[in-house]
Short mmCIF file of N, CA and C in Angstrom, two decimals:
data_model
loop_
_atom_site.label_atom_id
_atom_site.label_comp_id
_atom_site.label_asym_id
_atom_site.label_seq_id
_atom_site.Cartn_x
_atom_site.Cartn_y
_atom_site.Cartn_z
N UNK A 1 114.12 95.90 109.35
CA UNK A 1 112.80 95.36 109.06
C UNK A 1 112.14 94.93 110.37
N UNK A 2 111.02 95.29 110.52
CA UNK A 2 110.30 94.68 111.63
C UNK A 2 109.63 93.35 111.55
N UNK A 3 109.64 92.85 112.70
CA UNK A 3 108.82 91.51 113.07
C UNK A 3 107.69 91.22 113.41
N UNK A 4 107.23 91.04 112.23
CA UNK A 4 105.81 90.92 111.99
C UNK A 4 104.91 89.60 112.06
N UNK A 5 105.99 88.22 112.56
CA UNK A 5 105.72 86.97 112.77
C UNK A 5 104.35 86.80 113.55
N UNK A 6 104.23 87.70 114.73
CA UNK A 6 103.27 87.40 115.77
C UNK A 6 101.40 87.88 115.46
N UNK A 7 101.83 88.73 114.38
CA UNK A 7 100.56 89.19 114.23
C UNK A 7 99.62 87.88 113.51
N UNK A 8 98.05 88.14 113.70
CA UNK A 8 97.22 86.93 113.93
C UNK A 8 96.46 87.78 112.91
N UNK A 9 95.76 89.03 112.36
CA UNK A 9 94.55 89.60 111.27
C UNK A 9 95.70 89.79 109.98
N UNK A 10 96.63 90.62 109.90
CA UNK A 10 97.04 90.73 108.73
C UNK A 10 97.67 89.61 108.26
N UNK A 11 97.35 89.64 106.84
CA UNK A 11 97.09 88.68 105.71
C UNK A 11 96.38 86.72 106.23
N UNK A 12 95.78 87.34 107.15
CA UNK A 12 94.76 86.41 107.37
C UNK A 12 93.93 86.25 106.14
N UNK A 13 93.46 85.20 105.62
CA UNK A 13 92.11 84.80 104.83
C UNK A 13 90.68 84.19 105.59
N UNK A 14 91.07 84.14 107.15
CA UNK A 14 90.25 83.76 107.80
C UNK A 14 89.61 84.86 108.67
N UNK A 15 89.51 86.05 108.23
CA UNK A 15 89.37 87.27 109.37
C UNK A 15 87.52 87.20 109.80
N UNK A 16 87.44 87.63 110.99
CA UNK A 16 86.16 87.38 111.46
C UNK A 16 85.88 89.05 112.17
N UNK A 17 84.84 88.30 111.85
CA UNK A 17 84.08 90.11 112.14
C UNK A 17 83.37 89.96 113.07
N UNK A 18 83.73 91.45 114.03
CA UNK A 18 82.57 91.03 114.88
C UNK A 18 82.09 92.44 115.90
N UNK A 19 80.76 93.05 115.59
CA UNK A 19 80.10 94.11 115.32
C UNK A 19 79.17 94.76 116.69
N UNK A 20 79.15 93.51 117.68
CA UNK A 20 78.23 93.91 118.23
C UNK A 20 79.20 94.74 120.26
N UNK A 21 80.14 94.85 119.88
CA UNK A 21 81.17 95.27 120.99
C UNK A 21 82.05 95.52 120.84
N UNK A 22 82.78 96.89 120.98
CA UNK A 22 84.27 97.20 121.38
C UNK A 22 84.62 96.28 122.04
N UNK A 23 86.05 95.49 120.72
CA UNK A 23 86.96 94.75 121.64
C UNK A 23 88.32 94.65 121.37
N UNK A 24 88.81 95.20 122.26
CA UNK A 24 90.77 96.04 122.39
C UNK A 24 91.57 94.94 122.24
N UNK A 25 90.86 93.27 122.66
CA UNK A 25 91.63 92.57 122.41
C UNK A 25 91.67 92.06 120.61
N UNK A 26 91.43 92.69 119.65
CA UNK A 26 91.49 92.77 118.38
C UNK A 26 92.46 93.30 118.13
N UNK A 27 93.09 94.83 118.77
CA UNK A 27 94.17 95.19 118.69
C UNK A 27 95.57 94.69 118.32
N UNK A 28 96.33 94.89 117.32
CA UNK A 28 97.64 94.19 117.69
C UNK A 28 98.46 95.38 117.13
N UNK A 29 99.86 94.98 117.49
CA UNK A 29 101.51 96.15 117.37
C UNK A 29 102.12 95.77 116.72
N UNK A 30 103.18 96.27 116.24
CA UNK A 30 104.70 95.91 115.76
C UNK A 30 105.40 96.75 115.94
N UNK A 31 106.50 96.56 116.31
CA UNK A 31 108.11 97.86 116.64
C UNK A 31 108.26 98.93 116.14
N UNK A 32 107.76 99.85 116.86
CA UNK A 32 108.46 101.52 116.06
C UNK A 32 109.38 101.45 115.14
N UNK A 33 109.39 101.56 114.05
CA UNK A 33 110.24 101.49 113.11
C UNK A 33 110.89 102.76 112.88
N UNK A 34 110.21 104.01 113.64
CA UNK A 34 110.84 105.18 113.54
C UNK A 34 111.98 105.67 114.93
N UNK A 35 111.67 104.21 115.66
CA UNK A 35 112.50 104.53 117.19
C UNK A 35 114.02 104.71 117.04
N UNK A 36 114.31 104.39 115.55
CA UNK A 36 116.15 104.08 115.10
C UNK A 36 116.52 105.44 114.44
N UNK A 37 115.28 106.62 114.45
CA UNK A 37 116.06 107.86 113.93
C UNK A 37 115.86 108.72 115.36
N UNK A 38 116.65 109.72 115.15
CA UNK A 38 116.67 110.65 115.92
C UNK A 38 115.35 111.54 115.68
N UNK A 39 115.03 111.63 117.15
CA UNK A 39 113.54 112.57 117.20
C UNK A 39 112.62 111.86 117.51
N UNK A 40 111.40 112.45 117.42
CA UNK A 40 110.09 111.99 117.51
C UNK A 40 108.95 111.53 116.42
N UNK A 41 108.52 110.30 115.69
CA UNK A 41 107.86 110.42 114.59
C UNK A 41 106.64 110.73 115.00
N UNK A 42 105.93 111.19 114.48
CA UNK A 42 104.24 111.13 114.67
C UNK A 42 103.46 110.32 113.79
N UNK A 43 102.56 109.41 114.00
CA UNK A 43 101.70 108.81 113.25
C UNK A 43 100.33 109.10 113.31
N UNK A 44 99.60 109.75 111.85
CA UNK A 44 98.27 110.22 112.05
C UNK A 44 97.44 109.13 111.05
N UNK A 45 96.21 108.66 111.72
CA UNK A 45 95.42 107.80 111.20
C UNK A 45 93.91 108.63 110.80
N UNK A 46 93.83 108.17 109.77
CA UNK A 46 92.14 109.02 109.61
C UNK A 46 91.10 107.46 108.99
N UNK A 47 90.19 107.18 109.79
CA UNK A 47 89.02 106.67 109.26
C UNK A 47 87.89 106.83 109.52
N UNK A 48 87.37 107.54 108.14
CA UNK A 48 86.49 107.73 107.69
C UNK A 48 85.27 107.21 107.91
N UNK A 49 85.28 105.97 107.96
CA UNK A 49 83.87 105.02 108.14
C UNK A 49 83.37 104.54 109.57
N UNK A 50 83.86 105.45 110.18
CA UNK A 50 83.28 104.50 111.64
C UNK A 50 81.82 104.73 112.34
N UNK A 51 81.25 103.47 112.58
CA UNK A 51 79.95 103.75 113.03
C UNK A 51 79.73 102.67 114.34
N UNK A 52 78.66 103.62 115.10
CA UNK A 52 77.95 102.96 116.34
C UNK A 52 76.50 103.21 116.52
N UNK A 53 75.94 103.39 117.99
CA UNK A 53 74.70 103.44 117.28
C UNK A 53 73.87 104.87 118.82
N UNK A 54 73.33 104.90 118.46
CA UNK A 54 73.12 106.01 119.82
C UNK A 54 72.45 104.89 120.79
N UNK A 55 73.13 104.96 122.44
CA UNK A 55 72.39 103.96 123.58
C UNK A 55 71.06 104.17 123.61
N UNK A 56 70.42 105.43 123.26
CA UNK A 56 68.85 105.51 123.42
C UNK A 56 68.17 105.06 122.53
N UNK A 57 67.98 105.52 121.49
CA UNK A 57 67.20 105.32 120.28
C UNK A 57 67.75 104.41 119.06
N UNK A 58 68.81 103.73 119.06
CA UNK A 58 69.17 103.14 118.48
C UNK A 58 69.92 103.16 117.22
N UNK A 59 69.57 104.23 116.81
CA UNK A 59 70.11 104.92 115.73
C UNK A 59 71.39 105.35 115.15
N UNK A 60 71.51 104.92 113.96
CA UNK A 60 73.47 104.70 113.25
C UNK A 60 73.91 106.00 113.86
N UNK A 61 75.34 106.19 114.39
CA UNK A 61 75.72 107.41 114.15
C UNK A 61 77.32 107.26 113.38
N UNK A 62 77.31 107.89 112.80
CA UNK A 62 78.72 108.42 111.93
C UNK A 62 79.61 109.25 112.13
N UNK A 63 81.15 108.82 111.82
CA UNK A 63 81.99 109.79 112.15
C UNK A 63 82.84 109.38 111.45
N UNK A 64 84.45 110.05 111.49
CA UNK A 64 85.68 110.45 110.96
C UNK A 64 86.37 110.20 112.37
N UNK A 65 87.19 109.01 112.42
CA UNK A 65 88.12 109.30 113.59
C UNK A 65 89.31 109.52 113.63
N UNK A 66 89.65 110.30 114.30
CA UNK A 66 91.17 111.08 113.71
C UNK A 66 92.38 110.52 114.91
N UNK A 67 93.07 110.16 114.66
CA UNK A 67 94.20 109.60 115.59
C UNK A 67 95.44 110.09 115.08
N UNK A 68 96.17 111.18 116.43
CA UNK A 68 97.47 111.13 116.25
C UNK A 68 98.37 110.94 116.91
N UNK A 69 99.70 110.05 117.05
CA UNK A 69 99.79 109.71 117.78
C UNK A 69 101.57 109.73 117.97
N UNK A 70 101.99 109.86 119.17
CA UNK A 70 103.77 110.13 119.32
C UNK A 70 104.40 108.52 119.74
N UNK A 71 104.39 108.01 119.02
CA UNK A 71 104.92 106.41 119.44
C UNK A 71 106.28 106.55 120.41
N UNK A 72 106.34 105.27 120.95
CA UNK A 72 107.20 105.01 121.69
C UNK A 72 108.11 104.00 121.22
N UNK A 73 107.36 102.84 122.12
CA UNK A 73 108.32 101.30 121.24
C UNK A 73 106.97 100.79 120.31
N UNK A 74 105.89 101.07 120.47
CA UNK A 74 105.03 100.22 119.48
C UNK A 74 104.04 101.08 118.49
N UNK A 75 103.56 100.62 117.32
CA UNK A 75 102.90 101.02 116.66
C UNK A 75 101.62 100.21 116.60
N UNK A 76 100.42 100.94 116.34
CA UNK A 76 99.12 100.01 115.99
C UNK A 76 99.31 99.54 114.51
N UNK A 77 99.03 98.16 114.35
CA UNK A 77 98.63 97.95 113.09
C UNK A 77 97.60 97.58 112.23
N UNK A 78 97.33 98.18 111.47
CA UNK A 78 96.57 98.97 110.25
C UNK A 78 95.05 97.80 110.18
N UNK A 79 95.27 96.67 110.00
CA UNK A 79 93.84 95.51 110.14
C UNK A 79 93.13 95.33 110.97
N UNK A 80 94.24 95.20 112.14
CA UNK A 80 93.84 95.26 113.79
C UNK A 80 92.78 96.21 113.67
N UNK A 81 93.24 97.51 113.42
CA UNK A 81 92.75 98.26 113.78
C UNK A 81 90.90 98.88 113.15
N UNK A 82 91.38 98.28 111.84
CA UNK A 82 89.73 98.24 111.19
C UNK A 82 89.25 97.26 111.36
N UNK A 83 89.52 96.16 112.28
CA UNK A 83 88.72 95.17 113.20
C UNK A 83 88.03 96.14 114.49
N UNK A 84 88.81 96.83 114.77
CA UNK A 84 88.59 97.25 116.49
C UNK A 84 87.28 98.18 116.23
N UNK A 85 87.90 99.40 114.99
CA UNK A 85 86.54 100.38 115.00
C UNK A 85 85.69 99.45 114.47
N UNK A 86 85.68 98.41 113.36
CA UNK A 86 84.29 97.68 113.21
C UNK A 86 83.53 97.59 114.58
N UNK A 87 84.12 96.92 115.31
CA UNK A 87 83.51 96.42 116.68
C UNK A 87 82.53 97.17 117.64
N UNK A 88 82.93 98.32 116.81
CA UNK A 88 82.28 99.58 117.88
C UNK A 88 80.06 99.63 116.36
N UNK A 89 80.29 98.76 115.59
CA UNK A 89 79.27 98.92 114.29
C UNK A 89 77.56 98.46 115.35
N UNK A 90 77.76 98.02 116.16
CA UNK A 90 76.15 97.70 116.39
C UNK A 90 75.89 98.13 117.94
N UNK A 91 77.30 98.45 118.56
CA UNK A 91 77.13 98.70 119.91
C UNK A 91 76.99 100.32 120.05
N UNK A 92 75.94 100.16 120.82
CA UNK A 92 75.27 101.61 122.10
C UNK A 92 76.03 102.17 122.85
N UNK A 93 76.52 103.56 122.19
CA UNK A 93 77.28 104.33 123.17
C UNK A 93 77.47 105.86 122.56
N UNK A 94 77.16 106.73 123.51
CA UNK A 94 77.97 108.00 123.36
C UNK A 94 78.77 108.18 122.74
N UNK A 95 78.79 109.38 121.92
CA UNK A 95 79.74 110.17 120.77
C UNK A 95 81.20 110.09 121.98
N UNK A 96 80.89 110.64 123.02
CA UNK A 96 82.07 110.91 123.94
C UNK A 96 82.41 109.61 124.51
N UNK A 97 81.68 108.62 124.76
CA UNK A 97 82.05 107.56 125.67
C UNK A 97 82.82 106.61 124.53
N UNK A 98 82.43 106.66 123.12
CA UNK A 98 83.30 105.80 121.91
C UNK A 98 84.56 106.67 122.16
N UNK A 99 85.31 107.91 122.09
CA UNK A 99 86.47 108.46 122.06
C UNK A 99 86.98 108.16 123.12
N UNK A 100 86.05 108.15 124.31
CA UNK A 100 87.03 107.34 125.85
C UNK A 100 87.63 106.71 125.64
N UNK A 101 86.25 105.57 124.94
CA UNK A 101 87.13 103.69 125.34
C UNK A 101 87.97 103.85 124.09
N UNK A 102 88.06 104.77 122.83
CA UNK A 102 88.75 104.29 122.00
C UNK A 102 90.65 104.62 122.60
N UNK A 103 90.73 105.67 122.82
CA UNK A 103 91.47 106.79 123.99
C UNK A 103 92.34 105.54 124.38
N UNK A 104 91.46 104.99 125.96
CA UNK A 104 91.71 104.42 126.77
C UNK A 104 92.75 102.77 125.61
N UNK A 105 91.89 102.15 125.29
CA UNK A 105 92.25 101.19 124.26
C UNK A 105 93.88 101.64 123.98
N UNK A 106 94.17 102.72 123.20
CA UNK A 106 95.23 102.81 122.20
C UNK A 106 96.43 103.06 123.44
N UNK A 107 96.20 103.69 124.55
CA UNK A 107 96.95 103.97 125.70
C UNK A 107 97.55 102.54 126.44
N UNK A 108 96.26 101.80 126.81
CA UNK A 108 96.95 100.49 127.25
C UNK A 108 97.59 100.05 125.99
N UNK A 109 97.24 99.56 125.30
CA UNK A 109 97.90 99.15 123.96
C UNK A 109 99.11 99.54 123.72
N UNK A 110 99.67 100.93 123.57
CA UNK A 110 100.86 101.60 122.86
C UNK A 110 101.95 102.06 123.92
N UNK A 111 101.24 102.44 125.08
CA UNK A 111 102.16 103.16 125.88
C UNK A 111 102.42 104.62 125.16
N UNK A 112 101.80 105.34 124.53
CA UNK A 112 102.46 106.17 123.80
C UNK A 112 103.13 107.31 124.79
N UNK A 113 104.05 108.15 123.41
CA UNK A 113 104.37 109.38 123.89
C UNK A 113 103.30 110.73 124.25
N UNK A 114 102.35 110.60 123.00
CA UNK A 114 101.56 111.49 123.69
C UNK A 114 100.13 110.88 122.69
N UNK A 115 99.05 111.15 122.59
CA UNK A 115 97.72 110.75 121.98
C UNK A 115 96.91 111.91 122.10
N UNK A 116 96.21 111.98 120.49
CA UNK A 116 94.69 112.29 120.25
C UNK A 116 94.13 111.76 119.63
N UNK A 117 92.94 111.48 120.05
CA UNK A 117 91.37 110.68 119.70
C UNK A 117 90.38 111.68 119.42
N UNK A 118 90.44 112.08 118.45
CA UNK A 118 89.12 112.74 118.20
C UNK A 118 88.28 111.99 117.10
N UNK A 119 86.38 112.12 117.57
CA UNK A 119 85.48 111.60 116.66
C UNK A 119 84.85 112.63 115.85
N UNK A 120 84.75 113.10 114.67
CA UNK A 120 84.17 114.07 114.04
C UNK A 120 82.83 113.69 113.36
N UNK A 121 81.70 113.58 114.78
CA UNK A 121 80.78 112.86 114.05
C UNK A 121 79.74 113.86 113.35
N UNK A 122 78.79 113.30 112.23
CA UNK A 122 78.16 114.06 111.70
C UNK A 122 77.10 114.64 112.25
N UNK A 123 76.78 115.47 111.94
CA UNK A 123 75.33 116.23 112.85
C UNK A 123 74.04 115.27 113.14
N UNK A 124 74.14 115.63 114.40
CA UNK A 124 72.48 115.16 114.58
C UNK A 124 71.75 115.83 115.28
N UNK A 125 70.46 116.41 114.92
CA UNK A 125 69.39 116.97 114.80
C UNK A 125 69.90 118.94 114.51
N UNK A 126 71.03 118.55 113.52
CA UNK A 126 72.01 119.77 112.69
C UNK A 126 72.79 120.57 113.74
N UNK A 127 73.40 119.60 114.55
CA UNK A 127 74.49 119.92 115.57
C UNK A 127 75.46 118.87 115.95
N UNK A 128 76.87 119.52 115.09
CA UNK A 128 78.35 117.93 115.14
C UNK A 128 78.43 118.11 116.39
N UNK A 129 78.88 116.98 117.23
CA UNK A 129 79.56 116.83 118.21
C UNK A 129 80.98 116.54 117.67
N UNK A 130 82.12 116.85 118.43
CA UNK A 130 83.45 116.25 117.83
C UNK A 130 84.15 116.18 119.44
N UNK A 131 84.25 114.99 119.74
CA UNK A 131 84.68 114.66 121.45
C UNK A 131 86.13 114.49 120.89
N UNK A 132 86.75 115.35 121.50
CA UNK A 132 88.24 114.79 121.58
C UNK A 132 89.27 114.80 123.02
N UNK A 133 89.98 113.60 123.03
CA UNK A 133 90.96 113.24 124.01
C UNK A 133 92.17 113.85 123.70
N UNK A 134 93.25 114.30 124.67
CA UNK A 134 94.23 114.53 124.61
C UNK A 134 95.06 114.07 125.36
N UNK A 135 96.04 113.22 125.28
CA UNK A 135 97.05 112.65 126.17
C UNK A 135 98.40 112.63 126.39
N UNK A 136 99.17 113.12 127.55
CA UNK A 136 100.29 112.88 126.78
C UNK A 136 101.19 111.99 128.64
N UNK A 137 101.53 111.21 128.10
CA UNK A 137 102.26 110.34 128.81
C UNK A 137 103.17 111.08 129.99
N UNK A 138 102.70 110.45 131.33
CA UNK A 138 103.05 111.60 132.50
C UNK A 138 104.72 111.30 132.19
N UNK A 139 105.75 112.08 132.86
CA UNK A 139 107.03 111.94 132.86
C UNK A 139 107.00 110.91 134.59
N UNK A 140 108.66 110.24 134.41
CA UNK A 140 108.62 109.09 135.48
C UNK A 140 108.08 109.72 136.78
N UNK A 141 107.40 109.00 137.41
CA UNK A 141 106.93 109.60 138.95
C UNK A 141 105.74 110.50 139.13
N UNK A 142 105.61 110.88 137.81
CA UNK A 142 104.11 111.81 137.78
C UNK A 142 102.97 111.06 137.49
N UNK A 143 101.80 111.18 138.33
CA UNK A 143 100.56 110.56 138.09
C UNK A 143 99.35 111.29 137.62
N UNK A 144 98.61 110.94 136.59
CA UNK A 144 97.65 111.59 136.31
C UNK A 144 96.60 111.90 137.08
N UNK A 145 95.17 113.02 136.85
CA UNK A 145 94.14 112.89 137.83
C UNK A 145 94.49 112.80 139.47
N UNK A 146 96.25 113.26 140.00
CA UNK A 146 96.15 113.51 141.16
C UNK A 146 96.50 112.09 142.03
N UNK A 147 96.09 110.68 141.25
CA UNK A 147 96.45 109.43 141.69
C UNK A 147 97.31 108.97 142.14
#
């Protein structure tokens, strides 16, 4: 069984919302629970409801965000996490720049084995964008981007 003592949103009755900024520190983990079998688990997340707003014109945009992900020692958990995409509900940003920071977010966060972030947002002006990240955790001594 995992230890779930530390977490602060799930089964909160006091949960607070808050719409106007991506914020990673909403995020929280608990222990791979799949790290005790042999192999690799994969965990795929789909939500449906996520919205931001375009930086220019202001305007809702909608998507499907698809997360899959090769855990290591930690997993995202599930409240956290429909805190975090809320956060992204009133703030100005790029179809591509929301899959960055979301990207970036789940990476510091998880350490994972490997990550995808894709946003499958709905058409606008009858053309989807769908930005997707791909990541996969350098092996020891290898640096990404050449760094």
């Amino acid at each position: 069984m995992t230890n779930t003592d530390h977490l602060k949103a799930l089964g909160s009755s006091a949960t607070k919302y808050a719409f106007d900024k991506p914020d990673p520190s909403l995020l929280e983990t608990f222990g791979n629970p799949m790290a005790a079998v042999s192999g690799r688990g994969t965990i795929k997340i789909v939500a449906p409801e996520f919205t931001s707003l375009c930086p220019i014109t202001g305007q809702p945009d909608f998507a499907t965000i698809v997360v899959e992900y090769r855990p290591r020692d930690l997993c995202v958990e599930s409240k956290s996490w429909k805190l975090y995409l809320g956060s992204f509900r009133n703030h100005g940003e790029f179809h591509e720049s929301c899959i960055a920071t979301i990207t970036q977010a789940l990476i510091d966060l998880l350490d994972p084995w490997e990550l995808l972030v894709r946003g499958e947002f709905t058409p606008r002006g009858g053309i989807p964008f769908w930005p997707e990240i791909w990541y996969k955790r350098p092996e020891e001594g290898v640096t990404l981007n050449g760094n």
